PQR file of N, CA, C, O and H, with PARSE charges and radii, in Angstrom:
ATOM      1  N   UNK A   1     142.054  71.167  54.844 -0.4000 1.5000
ATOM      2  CA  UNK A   1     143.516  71.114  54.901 -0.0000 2.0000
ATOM      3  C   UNK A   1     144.076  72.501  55.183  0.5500 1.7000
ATOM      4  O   UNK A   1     145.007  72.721  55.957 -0.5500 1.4000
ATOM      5  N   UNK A   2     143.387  73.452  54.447 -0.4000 1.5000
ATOM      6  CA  UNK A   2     144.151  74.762  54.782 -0.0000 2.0000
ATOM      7  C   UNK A   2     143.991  75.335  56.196  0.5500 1.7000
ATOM      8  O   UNK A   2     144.817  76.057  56.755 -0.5500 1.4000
ATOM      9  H   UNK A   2     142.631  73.273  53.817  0.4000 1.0000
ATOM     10  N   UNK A   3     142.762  74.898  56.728 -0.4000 1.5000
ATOM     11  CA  UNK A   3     142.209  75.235  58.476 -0.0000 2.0000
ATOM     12  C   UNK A   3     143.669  74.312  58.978  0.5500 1.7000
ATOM     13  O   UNK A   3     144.465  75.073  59.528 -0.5500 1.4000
ATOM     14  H   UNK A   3     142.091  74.311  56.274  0.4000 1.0000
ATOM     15  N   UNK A   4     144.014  73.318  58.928 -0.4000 1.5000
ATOM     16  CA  UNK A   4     144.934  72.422  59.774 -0.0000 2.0000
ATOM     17  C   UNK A   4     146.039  73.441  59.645  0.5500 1.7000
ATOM     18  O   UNK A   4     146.507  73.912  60.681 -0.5500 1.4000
ATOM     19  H   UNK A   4     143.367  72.700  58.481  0.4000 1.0000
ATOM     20  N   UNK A   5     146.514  73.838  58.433 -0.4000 1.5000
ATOM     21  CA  UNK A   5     147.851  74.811  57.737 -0.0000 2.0000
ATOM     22  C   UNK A   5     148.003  75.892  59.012  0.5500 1.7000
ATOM     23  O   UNK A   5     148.777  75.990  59.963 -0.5500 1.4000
ATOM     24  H   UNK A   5     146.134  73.455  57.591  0.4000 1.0000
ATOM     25  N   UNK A   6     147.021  76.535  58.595 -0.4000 1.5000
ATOM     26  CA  UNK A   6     146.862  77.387  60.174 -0.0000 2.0000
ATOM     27  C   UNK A   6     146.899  77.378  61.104  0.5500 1.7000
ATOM     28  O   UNK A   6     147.359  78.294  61.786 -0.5500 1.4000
ATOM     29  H   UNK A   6     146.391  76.455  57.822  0.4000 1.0000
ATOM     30  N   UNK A   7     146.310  76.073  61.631 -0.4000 1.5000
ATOM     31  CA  UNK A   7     146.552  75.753  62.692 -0.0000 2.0000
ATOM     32  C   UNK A   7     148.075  75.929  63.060  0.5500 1.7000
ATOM     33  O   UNK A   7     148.646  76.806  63.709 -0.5500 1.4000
ATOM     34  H   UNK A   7     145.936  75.329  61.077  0.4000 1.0000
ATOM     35  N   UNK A   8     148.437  75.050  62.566 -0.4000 1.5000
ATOM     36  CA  UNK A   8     149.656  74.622  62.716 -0.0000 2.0000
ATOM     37  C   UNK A   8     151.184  76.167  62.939  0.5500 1.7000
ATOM     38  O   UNK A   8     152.113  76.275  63.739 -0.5500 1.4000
ATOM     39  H   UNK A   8     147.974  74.337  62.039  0.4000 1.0000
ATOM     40  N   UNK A   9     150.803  76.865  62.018 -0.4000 1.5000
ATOM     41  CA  UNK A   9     151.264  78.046  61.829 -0.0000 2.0000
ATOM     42  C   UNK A   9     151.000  79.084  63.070  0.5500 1.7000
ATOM     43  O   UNK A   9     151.853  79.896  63.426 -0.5500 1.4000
ATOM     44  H   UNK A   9     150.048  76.777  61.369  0.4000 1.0000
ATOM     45  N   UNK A  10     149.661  78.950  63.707 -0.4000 1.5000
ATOM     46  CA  UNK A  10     149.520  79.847  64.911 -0.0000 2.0000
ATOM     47  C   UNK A  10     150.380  79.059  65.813  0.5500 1.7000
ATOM     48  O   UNK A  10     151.382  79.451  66.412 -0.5500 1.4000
ATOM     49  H   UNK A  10     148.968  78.290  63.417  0.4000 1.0000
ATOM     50  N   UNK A  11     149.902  78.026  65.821 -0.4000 1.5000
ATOM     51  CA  UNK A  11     150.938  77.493  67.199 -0.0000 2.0000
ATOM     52  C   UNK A  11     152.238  77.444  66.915  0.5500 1.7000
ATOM     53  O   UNK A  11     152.770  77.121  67.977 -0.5500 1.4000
ATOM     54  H   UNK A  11     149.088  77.708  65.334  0.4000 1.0000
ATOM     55  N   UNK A  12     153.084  77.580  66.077 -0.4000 1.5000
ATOM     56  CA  UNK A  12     154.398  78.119  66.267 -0.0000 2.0000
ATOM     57  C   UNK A  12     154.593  79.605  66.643  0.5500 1.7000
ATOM     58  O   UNK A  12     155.448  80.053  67.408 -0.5500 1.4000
ATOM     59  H   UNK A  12     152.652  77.843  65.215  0.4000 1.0000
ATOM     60  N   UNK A  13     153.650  80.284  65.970 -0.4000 1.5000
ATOM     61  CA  UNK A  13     153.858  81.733  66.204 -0.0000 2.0000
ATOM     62  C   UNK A  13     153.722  81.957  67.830  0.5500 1.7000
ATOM     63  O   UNK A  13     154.210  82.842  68.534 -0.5500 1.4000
ATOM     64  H   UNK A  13     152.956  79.920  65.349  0.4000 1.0000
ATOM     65  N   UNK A  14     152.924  80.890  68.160 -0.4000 1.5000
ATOM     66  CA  UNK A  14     152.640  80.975  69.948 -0.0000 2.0000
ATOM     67  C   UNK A  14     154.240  80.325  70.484  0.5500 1.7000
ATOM     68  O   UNK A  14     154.831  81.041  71.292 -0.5500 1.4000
ATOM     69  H   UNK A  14     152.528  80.171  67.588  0.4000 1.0000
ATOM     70  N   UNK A  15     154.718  79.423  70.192 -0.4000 1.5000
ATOM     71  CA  UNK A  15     155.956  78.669  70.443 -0.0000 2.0000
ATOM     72  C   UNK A  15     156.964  80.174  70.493  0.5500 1.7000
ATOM     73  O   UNK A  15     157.188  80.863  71.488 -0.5500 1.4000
ATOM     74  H   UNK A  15     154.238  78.841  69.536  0.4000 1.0000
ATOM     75  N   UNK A  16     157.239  80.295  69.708 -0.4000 1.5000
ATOM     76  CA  UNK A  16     157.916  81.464  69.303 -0.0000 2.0000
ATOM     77  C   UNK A  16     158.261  82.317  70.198  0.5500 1.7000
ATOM     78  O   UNK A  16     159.378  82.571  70.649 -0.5500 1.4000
ATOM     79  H   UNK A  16     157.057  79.735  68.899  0.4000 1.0000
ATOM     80  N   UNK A  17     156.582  83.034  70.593 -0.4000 1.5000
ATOM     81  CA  UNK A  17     156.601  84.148  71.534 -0.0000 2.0000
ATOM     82  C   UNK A  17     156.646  83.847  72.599  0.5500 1.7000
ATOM     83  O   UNK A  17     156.660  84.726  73.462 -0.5500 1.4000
ATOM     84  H   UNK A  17     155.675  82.828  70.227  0.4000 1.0000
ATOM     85  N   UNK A  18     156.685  82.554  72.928 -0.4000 1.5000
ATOM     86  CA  UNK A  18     156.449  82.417  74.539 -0.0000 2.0000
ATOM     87  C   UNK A  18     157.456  83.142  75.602  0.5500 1.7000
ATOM     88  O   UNK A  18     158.611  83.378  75.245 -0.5500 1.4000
ATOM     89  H   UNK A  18     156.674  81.840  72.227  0.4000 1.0000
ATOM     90  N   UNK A  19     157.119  83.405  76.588 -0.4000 1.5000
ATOM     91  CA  UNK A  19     157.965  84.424  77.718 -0.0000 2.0000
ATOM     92  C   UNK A  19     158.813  83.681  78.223  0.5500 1.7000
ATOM     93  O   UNK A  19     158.517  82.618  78.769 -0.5500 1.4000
ATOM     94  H   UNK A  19     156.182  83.214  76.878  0.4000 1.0000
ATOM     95  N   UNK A  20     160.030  84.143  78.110 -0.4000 1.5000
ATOM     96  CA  UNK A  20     161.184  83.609  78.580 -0.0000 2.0000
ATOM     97  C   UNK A  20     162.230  84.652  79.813  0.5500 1.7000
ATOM     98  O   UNK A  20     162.819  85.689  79.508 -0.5500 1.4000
ATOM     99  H   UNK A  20     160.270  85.006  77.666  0.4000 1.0000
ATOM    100  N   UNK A  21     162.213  84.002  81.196 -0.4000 1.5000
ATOM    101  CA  UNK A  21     162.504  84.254  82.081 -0.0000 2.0000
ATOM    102  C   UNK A  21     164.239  84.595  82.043  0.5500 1.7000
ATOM    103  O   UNK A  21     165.162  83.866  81.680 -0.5500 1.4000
ATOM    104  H   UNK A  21     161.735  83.159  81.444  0.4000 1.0000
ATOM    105  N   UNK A  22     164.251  85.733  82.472 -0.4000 1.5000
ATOM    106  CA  UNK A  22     165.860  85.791  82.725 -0.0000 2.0000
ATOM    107  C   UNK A  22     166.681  86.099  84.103  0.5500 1.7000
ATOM    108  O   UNK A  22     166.526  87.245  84.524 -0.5500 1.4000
ATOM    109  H   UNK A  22     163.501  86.325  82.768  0.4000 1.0000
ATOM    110  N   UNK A  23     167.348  85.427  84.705 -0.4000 1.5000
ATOM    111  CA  UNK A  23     167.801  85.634  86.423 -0.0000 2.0000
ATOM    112  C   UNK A  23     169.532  85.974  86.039  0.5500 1.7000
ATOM    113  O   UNK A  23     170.311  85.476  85.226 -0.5500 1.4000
ATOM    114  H   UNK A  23     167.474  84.495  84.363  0.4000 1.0000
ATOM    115  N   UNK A  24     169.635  86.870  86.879 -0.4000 1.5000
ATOM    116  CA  UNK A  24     171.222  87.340  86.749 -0.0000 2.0000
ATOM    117  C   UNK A  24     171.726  87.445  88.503  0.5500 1.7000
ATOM    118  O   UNK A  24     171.600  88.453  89.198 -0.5500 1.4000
ATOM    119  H   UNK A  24     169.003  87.275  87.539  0.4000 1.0000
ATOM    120  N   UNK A  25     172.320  86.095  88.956 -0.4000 1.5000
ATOM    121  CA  UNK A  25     172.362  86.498  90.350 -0.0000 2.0000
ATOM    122  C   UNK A  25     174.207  86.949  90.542  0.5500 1.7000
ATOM    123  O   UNK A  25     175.131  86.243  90.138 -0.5500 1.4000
ATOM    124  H   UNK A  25     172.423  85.276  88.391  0.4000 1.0000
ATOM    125  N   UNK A  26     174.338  88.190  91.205 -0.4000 1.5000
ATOM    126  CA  UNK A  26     175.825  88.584  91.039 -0.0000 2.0000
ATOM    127  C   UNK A  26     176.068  88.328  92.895  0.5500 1.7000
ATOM    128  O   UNK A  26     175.526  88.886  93.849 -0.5500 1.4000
ATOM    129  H   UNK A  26     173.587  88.763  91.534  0.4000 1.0000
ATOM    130  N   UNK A  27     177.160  87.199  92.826 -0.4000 1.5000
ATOM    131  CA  UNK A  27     177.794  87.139  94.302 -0.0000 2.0000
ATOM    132  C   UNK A  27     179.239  87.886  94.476  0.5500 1.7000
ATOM    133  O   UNK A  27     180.331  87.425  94.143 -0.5500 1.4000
ATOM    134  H   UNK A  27     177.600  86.745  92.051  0.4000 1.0000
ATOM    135  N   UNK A  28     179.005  89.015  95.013 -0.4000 1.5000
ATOM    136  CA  UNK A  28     180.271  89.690  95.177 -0.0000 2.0000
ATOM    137  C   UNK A  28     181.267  89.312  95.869  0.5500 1.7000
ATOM    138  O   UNK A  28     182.397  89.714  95.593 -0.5500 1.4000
ATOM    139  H   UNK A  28     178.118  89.390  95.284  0.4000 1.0000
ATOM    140  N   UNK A  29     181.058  88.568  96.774 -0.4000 1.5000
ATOM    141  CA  UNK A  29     181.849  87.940  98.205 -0.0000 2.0000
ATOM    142  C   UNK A  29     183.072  86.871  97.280  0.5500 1.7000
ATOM    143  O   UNK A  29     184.287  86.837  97.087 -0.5500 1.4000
ATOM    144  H   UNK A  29     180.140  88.242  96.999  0.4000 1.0000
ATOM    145  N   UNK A  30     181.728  86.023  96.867 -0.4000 1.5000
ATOM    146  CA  UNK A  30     182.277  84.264  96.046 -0.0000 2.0000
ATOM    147  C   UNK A  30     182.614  84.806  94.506  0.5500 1.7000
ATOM    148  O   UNK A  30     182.753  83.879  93.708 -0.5500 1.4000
ATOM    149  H   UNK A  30     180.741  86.051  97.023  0.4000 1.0000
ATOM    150  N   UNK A  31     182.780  86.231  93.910 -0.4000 1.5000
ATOM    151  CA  UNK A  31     183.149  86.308  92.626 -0.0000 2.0000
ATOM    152  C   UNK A  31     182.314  85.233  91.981  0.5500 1.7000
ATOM    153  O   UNK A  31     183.109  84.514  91.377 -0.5500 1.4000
ATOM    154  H   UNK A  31     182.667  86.984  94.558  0.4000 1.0000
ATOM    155  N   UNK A  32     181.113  84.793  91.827 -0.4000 1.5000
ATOM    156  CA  UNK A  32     180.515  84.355  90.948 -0.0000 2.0000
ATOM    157  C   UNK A  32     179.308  84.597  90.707  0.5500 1.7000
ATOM    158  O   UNK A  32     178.493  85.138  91.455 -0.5500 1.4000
ATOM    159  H   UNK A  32     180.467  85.378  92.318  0.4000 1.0000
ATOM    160  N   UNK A  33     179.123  84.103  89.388 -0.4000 1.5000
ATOM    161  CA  UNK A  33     177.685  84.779  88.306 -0.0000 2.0000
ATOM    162  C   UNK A  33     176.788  83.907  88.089  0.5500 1.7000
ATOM    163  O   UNK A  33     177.132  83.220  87.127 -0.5500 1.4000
ATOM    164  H   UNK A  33     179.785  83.663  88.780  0.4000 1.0000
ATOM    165  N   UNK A  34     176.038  83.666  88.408 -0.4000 1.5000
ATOM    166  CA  UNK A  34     174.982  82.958  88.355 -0.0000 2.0000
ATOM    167  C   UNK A  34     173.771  83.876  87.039  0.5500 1.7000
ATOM    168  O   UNK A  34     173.361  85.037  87.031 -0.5500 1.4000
ATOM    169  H   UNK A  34     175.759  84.224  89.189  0.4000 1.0000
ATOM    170  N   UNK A  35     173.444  82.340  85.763 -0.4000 1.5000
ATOM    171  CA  UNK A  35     172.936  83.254  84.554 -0.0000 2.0000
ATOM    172  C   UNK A  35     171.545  82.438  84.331  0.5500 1.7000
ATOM    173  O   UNK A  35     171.862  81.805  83.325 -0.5500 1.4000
ATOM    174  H   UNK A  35     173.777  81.397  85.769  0.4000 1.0000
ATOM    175  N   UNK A  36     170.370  82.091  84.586 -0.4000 1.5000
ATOM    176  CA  UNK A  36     169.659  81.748  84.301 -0.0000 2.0000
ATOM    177  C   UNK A  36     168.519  81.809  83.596  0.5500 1.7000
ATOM    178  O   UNK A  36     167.550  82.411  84.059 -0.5500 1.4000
ATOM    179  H   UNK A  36     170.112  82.606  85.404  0.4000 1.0000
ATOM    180  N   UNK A  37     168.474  81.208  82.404 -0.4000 1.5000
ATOM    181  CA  UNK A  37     167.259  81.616  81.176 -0.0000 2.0000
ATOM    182  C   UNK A  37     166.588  80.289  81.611  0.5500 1.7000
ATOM    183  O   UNK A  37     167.095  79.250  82.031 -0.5500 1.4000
ATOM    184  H   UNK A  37     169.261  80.719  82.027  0.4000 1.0000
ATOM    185  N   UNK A  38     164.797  80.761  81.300 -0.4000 1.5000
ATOM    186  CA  UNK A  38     163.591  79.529  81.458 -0.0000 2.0000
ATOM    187  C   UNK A  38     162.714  79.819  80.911  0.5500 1.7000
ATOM    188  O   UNK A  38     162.509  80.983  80.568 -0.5500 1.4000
ATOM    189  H   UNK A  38     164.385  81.606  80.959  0.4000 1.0000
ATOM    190  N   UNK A  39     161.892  78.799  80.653 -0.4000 1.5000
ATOM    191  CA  UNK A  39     160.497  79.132  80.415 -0.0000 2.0000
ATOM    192  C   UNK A  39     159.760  77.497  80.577  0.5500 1.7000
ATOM    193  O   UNK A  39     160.307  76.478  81.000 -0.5500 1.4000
ATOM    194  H   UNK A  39     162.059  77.853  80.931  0.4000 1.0000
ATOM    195  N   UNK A  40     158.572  77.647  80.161 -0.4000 1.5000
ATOM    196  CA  UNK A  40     158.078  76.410  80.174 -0.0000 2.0000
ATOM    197  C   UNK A  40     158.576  74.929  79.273  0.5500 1.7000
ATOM    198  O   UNK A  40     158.015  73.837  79.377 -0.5500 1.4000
ATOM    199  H   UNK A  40     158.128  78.475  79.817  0.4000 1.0000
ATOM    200  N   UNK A  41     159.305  75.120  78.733 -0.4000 1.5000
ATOM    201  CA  UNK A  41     159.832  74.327  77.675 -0.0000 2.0000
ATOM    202  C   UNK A  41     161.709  73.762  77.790  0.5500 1.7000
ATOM    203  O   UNK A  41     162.141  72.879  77.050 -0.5500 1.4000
ATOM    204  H   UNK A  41     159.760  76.006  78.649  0.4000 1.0000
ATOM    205  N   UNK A  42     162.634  74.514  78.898 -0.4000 1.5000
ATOM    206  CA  UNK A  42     163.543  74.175  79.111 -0.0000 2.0000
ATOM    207  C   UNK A  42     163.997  75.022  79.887  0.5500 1.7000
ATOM    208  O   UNK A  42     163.260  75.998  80.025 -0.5500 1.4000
ATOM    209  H   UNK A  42     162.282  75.232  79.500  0.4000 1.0000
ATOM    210  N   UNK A  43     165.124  75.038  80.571 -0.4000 1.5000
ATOM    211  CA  UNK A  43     165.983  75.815  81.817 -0.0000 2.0000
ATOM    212  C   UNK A  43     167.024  75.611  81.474  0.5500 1.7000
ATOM    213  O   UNK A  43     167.323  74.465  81.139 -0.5500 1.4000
ATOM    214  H   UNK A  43     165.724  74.246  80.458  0.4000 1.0000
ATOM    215  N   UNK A  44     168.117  76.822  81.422 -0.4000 1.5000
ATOM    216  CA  UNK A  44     169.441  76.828  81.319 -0.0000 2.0000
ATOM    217  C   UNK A  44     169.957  77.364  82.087  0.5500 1.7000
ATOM    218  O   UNK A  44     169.419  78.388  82.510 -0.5500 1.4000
ATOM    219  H   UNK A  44     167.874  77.754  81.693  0.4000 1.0000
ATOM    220  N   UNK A  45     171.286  76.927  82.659 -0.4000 1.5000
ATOM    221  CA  UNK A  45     171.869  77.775  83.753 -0.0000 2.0000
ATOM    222  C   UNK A  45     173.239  77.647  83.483  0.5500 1.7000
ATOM    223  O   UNK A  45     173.756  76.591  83.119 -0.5500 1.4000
ATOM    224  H   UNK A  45     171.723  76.095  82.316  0.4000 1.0000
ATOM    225  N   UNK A  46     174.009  79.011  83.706 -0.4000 1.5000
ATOM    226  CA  UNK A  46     175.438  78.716  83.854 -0.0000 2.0000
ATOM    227  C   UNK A  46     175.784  79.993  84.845  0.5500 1.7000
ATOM    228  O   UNK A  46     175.340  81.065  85.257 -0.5500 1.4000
ATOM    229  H   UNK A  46     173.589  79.869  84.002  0.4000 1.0000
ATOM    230  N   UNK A  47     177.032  78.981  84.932 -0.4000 1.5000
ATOM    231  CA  UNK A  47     177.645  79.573  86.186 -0.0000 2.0000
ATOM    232  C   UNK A  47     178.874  79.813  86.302  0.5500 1.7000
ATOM    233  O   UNK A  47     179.528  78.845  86.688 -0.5500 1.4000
ATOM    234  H   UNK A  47     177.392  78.110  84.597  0.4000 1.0000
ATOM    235  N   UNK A  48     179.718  81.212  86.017 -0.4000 1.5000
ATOM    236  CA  UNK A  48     180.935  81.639  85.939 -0.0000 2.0000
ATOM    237  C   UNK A  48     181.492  82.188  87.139  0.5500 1.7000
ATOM    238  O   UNK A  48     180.899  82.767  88.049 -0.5500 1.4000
ATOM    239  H   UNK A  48     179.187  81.999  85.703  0.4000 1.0000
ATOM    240  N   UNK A  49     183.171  81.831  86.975 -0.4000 1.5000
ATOM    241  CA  UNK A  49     183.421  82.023  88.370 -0.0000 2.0000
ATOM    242  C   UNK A  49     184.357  83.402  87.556  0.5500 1.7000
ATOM    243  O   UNK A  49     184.871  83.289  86.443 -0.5500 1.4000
ATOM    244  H   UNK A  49     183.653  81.361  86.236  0.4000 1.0000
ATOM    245  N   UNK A  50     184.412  84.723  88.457 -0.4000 1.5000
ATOM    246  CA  UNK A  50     184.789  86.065  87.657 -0.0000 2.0000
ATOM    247  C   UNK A  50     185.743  86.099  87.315  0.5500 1.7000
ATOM    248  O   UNK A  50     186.191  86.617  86.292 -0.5500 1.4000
ATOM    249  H   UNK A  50     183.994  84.814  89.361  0.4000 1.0000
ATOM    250  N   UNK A  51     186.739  84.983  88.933 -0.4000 1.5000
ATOM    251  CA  UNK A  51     188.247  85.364  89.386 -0.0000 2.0000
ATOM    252  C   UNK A  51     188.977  83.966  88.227  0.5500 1.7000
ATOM    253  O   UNK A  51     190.184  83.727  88.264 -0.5500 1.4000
ATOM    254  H   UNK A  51     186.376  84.561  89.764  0.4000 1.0000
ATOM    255  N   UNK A  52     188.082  83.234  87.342 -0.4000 1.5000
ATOM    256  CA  UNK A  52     188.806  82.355  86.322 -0.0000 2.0000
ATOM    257  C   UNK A  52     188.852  82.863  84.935  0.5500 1.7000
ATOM    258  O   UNK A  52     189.735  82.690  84.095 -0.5500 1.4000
ATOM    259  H   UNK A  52     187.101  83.428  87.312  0.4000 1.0000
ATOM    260  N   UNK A  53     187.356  83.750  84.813 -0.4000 1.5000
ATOM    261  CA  UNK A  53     186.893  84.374  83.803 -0.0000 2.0000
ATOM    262  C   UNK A  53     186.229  82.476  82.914  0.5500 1.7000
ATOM    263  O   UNK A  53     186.237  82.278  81.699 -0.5500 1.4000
ATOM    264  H   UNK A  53     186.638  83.890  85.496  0.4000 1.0000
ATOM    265  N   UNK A  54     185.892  81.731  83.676 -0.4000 1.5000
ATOM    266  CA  UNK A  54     185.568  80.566  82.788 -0.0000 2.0000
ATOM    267  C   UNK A  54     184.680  79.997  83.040  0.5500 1.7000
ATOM    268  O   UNK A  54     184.696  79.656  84.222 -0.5500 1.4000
ATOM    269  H   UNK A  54     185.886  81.892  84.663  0.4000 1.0000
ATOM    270  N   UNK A  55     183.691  79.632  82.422 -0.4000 1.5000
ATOM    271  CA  UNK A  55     182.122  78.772  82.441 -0.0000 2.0000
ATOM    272  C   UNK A  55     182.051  77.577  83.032  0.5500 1.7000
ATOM    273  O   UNK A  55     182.671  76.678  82.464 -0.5500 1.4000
ATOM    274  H   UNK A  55     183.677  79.909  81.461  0.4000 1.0000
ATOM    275  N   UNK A  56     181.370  77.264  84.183 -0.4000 1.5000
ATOM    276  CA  UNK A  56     181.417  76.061  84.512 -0.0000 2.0000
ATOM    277  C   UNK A  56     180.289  74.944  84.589  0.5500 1.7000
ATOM    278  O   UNK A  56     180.575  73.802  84.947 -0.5500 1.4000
ATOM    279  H   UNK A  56     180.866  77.995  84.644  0.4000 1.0000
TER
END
């Protein structure tokens, strides 16, 4: 039982650390921000326009 305990405990510590991607694309022309966080486990993206100042 205590080997499983561990187990269990490394693989969060692996969850945890996993590498998480960050993209910052700046369009000067179109005033907008493009913000993208990833990794193997989910993708988020948002996208602000400068000239509203608001998240879309």
């Amino acid at each position: 039982v205590l080997l499983e305990d561990n187990n269990i405990i490394n693989r969060n510590i692996h969850e945890a650390t996993t590498e998480v991607c960050l993209s910052v694309d700046l369009f000067m022309d179109e005033r907008i921000i493009n913000i993208t966080v990833s990794n193997e486990n989910f993708n988020l993206q948002l996208t602000m326009n400068k000239a509203d100042k608001q998240f879309i």
